Short mmCIF file of C-alpha atoms and ligand atoms in Angstrom, two decimals:
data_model
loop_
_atom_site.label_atom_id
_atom_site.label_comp_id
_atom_site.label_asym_id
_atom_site.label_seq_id
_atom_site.Cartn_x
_atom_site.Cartn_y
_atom_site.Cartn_z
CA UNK A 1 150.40 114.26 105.68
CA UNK A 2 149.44 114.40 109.52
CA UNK A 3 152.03 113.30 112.29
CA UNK A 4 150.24 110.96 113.82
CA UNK A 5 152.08 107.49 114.51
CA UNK A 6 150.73 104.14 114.92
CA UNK A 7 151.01 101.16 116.78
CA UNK A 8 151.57 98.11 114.25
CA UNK A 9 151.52 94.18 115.09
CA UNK A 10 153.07 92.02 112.34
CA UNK A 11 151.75 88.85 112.58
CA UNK A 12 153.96 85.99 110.91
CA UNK A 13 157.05 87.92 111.55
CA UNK A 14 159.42 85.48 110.94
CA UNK A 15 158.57 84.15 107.54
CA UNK A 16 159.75 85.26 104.11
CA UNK A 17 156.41 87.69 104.07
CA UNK A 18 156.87 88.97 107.33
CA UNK A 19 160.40 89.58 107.69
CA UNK A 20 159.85 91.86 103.89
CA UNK A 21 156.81 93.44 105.78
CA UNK A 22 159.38 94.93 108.59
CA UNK A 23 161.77 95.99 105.90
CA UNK A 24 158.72 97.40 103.71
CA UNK A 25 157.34 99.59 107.09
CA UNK A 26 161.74 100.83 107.42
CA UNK A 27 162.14 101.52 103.80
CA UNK A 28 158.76 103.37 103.02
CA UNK A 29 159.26 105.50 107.03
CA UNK A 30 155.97 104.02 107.83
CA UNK A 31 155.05 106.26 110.80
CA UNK A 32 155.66 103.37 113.54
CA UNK A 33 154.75 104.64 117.68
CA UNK A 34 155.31 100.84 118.67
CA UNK A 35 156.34 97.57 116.92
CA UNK A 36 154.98 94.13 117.90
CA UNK A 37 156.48 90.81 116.11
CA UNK A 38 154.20 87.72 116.66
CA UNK A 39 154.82 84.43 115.32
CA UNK A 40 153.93 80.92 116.48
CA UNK A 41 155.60 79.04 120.07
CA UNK A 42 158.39 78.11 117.47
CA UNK A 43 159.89 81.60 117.09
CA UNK A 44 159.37 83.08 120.55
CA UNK A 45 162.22 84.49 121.66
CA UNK A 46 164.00 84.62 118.77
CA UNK A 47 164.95 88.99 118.17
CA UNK A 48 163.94 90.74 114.60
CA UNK A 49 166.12 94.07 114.23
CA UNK A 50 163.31 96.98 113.33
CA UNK A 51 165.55 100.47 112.48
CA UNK A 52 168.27 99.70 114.67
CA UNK A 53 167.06 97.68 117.52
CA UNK A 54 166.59 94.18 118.39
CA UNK A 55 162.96 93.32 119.23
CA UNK A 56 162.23 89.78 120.77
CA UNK A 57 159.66 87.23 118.97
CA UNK A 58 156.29 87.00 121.04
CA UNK A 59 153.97 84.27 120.57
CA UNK A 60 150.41 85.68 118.71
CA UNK A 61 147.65 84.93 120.92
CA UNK A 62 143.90 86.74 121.47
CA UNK A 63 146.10 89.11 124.11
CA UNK A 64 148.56 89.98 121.11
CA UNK A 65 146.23 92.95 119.40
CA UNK A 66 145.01 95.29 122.90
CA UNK A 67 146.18 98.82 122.47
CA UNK A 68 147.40 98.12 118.45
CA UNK A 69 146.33 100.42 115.73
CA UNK A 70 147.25 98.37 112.66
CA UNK A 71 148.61 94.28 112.08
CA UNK A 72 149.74 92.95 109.27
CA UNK A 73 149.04 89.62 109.14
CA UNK A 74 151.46 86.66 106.75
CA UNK A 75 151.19 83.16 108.32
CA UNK A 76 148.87 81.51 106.80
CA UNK A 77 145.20 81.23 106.24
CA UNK A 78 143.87 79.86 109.35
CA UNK A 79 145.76 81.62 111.54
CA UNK A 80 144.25 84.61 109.59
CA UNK A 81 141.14 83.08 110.16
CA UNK A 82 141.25 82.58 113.93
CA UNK A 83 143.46 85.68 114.73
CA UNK A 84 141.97 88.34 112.39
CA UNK A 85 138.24 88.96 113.87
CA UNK A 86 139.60 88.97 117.73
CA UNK A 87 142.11 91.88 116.69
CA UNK A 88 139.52 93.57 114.64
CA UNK A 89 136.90 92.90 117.94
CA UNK A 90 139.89 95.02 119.73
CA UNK A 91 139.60 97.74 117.14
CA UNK A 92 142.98 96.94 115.29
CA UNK A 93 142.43 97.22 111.77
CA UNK A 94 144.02 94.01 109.70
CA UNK A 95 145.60 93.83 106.91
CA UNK A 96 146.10 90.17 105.71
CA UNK A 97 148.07 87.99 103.33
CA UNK A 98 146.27 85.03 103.72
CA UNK A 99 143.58 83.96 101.15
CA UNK A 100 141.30 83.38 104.09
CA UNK A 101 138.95 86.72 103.84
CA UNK A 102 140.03 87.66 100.15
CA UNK A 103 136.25 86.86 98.72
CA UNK A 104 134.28 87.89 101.54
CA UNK A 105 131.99 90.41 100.35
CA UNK A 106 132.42 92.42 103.29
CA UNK A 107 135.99 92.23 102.89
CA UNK A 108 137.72 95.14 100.59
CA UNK A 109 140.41 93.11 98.37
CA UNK A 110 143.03 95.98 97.84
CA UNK A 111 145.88 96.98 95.08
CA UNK A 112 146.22 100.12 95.69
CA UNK A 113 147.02 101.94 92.48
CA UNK A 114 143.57 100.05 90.99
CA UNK A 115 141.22 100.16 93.74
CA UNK A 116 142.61 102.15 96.64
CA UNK A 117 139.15 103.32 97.29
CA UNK A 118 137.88 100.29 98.26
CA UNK A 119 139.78 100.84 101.77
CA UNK A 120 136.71 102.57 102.88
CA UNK A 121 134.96 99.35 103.48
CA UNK A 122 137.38 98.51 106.01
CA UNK A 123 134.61 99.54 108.83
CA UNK A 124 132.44 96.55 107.53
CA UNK A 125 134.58 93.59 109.60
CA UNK A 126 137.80 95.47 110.03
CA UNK A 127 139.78 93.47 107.72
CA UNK A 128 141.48 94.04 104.10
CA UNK A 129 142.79 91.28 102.21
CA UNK A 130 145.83 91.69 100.35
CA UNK A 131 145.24 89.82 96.80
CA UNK A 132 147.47 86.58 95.47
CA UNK A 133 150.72 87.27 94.43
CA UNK A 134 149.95 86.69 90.52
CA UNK A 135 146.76 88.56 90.71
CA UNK A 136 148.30 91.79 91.97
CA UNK A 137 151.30 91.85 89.38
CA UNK A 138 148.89 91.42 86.83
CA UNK A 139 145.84 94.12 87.28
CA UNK A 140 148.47 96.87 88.09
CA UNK A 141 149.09 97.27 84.51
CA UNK A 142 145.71 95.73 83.01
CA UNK A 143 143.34 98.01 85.47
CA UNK A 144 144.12 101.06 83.03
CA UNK A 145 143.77 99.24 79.51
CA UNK A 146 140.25 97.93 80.61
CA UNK A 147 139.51 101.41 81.75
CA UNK A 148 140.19 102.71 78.71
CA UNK A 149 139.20 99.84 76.02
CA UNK A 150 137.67 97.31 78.19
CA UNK A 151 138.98 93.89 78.46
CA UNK A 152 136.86 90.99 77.46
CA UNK A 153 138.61 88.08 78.20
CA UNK A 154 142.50 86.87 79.79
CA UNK A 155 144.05 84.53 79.56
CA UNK A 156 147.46 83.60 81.75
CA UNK A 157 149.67 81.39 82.51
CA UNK A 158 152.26 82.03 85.03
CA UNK A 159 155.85 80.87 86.00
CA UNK A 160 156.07 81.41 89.94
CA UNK A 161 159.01 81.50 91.70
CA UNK A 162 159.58 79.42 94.91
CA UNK A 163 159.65 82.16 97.87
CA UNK A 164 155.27 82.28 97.41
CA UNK A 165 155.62 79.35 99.38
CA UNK A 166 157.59 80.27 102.11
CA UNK A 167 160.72 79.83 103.61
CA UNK A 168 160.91 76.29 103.50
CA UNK A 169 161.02 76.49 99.60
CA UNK A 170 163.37 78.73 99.15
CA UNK A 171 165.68 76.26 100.82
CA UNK A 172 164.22 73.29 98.82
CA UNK A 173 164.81 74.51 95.17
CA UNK A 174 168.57 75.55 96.98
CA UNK A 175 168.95 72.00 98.98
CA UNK A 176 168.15 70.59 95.61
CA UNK A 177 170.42 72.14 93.53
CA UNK A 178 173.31 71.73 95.46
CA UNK A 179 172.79 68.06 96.06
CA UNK A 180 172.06 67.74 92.29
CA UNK A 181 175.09 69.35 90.72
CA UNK A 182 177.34 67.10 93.09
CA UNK A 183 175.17 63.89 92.19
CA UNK A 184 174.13 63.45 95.23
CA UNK A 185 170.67 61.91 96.74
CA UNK A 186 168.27 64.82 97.35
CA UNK A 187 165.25 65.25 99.20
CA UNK A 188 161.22 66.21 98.40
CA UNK A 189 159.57 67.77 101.13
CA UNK A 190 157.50 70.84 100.43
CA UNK A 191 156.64 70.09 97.11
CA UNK A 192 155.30 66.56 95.50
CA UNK A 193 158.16 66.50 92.59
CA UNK A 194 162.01 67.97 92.15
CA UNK A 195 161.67 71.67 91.76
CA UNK A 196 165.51 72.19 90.93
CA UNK A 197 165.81 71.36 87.00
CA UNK A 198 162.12 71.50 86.54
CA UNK A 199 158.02 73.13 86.01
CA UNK A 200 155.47 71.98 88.07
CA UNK A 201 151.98 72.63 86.87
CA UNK A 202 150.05 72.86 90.27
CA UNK A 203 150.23 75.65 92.83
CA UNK A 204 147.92 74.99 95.86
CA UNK A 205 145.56 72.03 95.71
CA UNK A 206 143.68 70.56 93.01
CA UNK A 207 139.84 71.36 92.54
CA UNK A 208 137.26 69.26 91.31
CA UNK A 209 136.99 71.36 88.20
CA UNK A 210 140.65 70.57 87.29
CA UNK A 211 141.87 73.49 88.24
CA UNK A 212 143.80 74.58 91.07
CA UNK A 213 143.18 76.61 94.06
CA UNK A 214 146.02 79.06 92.76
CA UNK A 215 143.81 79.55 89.56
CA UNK A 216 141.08 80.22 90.83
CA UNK A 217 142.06 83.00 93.27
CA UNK A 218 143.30 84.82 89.81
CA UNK A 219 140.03 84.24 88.23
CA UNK A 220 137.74 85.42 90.98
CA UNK A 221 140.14 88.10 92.56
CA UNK A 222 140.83 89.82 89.40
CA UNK A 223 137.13 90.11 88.96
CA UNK A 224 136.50 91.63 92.06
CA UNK A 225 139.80 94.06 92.56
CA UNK A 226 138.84 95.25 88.90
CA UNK A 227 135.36 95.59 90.18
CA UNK A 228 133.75 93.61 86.56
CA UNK A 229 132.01 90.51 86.84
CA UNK A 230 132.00 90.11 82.61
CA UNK A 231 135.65 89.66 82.13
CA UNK A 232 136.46 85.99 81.21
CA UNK A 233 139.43 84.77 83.41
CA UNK A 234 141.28 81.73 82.78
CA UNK A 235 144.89 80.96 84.30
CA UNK A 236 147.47 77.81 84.19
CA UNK A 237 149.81 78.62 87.08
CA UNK A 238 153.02 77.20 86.69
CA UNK A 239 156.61 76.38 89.30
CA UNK A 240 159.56 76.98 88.12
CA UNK A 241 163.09 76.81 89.54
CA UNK A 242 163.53 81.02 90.67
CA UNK A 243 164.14 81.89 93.72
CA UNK A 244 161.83 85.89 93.83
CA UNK A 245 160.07 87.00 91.45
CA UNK A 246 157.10 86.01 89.55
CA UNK A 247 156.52 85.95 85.84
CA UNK A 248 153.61 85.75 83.60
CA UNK A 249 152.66 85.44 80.03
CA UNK A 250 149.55 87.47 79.47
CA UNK A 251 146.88 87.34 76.40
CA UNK A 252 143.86 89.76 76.67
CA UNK A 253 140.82 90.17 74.55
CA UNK A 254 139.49 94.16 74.51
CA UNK A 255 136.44 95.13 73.51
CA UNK A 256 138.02 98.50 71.20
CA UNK A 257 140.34 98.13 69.30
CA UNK A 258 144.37 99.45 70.58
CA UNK A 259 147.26 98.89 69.40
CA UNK A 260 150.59 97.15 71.09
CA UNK A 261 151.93 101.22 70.77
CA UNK A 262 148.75 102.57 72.47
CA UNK A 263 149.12 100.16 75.40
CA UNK A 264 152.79 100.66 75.23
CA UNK A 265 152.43 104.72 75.93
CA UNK A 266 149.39 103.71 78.52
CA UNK A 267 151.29 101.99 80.79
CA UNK A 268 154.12 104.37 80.51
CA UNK A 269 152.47 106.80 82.60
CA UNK A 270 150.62 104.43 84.58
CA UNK A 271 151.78 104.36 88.62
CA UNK A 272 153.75 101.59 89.75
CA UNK A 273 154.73 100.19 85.97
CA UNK A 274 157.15 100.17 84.14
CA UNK A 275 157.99 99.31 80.56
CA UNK A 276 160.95 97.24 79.78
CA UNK A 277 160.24 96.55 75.98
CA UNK A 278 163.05 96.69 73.89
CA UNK A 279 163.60 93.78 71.19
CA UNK A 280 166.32 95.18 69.78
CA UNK A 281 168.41 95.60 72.70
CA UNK A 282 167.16 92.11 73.72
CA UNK A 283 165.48 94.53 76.59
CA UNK A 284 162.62 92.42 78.18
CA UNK A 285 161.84 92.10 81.71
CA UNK A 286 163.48 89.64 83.93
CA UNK A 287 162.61 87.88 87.07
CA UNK A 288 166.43 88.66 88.14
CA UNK A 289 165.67 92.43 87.47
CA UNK A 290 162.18 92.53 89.00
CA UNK A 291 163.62 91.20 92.25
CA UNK A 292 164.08 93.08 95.52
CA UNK A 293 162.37 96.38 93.64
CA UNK A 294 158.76 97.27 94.17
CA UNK A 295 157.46 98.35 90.03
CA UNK A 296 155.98 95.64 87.79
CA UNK A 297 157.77 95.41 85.05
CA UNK A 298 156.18 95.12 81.34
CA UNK A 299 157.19 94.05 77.82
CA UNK A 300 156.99 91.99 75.06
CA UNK A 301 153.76 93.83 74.49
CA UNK A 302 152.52 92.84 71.03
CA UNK A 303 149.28 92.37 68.87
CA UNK A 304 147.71 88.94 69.14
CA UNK A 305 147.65 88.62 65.11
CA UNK A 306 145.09 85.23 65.65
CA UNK A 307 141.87 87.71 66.68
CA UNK A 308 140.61 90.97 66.01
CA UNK A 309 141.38 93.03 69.22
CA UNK A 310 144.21 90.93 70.71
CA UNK A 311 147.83 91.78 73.05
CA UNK A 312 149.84 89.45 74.20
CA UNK A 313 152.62 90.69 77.01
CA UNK A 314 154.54 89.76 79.53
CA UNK A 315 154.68 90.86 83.15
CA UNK A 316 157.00 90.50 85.99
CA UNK A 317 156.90 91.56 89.93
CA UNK A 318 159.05 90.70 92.77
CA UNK A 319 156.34 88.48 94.32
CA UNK A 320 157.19 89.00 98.21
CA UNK A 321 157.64 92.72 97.91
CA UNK A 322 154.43 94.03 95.51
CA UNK A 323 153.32 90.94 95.41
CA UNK A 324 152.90 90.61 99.53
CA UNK A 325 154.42 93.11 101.49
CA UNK A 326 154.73 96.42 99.53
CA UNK A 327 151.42 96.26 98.63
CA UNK A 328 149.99 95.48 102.02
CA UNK A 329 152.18 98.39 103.56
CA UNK A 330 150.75 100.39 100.43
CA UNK A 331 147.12 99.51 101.90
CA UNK A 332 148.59 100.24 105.61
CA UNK A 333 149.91 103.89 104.35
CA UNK A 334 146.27 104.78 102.43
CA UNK A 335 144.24 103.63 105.27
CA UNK A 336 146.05 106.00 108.01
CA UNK A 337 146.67 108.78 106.02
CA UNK A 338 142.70 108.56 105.42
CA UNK A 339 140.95 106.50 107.53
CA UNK A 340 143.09 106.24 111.10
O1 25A B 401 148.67 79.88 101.60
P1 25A B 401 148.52 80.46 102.95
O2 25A B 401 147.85 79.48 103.90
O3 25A B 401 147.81 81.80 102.94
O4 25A B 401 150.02 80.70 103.55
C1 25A B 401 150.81 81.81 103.29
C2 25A B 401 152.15 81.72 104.00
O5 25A B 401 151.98 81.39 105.35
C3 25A B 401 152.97 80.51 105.81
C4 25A B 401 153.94 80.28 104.70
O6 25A B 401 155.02 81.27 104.85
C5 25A B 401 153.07 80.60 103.49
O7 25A B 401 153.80 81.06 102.40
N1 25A B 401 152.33 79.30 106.27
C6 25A B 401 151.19 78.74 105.85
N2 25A B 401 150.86 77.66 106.55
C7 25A B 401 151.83 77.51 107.46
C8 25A B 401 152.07 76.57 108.51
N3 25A B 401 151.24 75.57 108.77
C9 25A B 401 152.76 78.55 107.30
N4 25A B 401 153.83 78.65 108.05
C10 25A B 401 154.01 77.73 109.03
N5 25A B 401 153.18 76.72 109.27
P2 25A B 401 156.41 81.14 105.65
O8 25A B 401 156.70 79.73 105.94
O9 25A B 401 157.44 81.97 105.02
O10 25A B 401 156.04 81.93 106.95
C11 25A B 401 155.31 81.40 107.94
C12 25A B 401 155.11 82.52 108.99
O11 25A B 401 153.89 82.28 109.68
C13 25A B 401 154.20 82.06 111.08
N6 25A B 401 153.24 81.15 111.65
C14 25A B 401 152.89 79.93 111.22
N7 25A B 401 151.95 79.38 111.98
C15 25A B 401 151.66 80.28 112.94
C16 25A B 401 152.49 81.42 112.73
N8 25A B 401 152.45 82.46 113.54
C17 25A B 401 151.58 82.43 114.57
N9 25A B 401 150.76 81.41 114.83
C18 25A B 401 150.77 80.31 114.05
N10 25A B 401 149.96 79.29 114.32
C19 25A B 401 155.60 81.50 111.04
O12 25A B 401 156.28 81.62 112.25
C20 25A B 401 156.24 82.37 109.99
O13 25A B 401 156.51 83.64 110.51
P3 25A B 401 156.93 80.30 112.93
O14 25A B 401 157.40 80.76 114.23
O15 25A B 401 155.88 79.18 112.91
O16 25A B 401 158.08 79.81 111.99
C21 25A B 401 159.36 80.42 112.07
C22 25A B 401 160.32 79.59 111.26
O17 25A B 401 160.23 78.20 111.64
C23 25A B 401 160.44 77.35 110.51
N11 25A B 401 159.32 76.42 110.42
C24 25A B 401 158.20 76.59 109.70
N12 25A B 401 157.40 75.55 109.82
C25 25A B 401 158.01 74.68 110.67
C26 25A B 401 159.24 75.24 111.06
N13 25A B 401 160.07 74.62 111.89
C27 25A B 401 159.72 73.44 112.38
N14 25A B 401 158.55 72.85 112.07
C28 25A B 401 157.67 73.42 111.22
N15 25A B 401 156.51 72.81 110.92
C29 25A B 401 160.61 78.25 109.35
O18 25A B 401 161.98 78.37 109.02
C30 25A B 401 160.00 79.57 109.81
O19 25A B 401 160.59 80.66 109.15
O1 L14 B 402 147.12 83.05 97.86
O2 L14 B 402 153.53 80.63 95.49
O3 L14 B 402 148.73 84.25 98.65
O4 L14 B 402 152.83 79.06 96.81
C1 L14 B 402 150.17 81.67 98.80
C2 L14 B 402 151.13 80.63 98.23
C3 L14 B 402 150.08 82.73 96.56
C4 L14 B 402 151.01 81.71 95.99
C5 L14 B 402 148.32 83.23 98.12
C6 L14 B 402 152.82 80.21 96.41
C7 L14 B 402 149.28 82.17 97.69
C8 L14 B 402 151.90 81.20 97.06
#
């Protein structure tokens, strides 16, 4: 690996993203020159620690990007879609979070164990997306079955935990809780129902084809970070009362014929997985173990007895770390040692 260091912006510093995207860049020695934290008016002023010292809030403005290498960008998508082409015009390659530029085609949509080749195409407008949350979790172990036996169709649904939406959230499902347990009034403000106690069907807005926004990003993303058009996609993305890490129930289709112990021994040695399947030992994986690690964990993986070529399994990520952050530093890490 070459010694050269970097100069990194992280745009959205101060939100549940950003602040894991400054522990991600600590914990993985990220070869940092110079560290810039940019959030809106709000935050300026306010002082991040980055490996030992203090560092002081600026506001993210067109001036924000001269002289930066690298800026990883979490708050929100039209921010991203304002802020990212002025950095990029100043030759600071972005990295963003946002859903903004995730289906441009001139945009490379990046996990890196699936598609880290893709990076290349970060000349084209000098921006990568980092894919949705769900999406990630879930092509990091499916990318080697449907290299090996091809997937047809998947179907998911998915039970999300509160921290993809921020901050403000994670203090909602916790505001209502506590005000709930003591029977006391509580209050709705992020989300359009109580979240403590309950599942909310809807994540983003509502389309016109009935689905949500939040659905379709794992539809159309999955086709295009597994680079396959022909796979059929369909996804019910579900809230539920957790606090990190998102879980998902997951039903493919493949075109050959496997078997739940084939997959099981595929994913074994496949990077960035791993297996938690253990009936037995009631050994399944957990939300509460996924969290504040960066594998995806895997189990209950098990033949789909109603069609011919059919596994059903279950899959679980700590959404703000691989499902955000890790994953963008990931892309951040590939691109220099390459690219930069
Ligand atoms: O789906 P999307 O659009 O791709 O969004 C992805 C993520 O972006 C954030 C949110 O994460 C979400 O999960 N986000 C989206 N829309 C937003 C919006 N309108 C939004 N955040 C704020 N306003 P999050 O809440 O964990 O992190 C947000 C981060 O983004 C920074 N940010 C927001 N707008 C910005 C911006 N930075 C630069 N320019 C802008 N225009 C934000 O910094 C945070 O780092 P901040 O300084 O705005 O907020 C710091 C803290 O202030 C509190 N807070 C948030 N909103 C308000 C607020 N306080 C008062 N009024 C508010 N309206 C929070 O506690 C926050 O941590
Ligand atoms: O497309 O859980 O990155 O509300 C941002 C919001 C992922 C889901 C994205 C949430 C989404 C997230």
């Amino acid at each position: 690996m070459s010694e050269k260091k970097y100069n990194v912006a992280v745009a959205g510093a101060t939100g549940a993203v950003g602040n894991q995207m400054i522990s991600c860049l600590e914990e993985m020695k990220f070869p940092v020159k110079s560290i810039k934290f940019l959030a809106s008016q709000r935050s300026v002023g306010r002082m991040l620690r980055f490996q030992g010292d203090l560092i002081a809030v600026e506001e993210l403005t067109e001036k924000s990007f001269k002289g930066m290498d690298i800026a990883l960008f979490s708050a929100g998508g039209s921010t991203s879609e304002k802020f990212a082409p002025l950095a990029a015009a100043q030759g600071c390659v972005v990295i963003d979070n946002s859903s903004a530029w995730r289906m441009d085609p001139l945009v490379p949509l990046v996990v890196p164990e699936v598609n880290s080749s893709a990076i290349a195409q970060h000349t084209a407008k000098g921006i990568i997306a980092n894919p949705n949350c769900s999406t990630i979790q879930m092509v990091v172990p499916l990318n080697p079955i449907h290299k090996r036996y091809g997937i047809k169709r998947i179907v998911v649904s998915t039970y999300q935990a509160v921290s993809g939406t921020g901050k403000k959230a994670i203090f909602e499902l916790f505001d209502q809780t506590r005000a709930l347990m003591n029977f006391l009034d509580h209050e709705k403000r992020v989300y359009p129902h109580q979240i403590a106690f309950n599942c909310l069907p809807h994540i983003d807005s509502f389309l016109e084809n009935g689905y949500t926004k939040e659905e379709m990003k794992m539809v159309n993303e999955t086709r295009k970070i597994l680079e396959d058009d022909t796979i059929g996609v369909t996804a019910t993305t579900v809230r539920v009362p957790v606090f990190y890490g998102h879980s998902e129930s997951v039903n493919i289709e493949t075109k050959e014929a496997v078997s739940a112990q084939e997959v099981r021994l595929l994913l074994e040695k496949t990077p960035g997985v791993k297996v938690v399947d253990d009936p037995a030992k009631n050994a399944y994986p957990l939300a509460i173990d996924a969290a504040g690690q960066d594998l995806t964990l895997v189990g209950r993986i098990r033949k789909d007895e109603s069609i011919a070529n059919g596994i059903n399994m279950w899959i679980v990520a700590d959404n703000i770390r691989k499902g955000a952050a890790t994953n963008a530093v990931q892309i951040a890490q590939v691109l220099c040692q390459e690219y930069l």
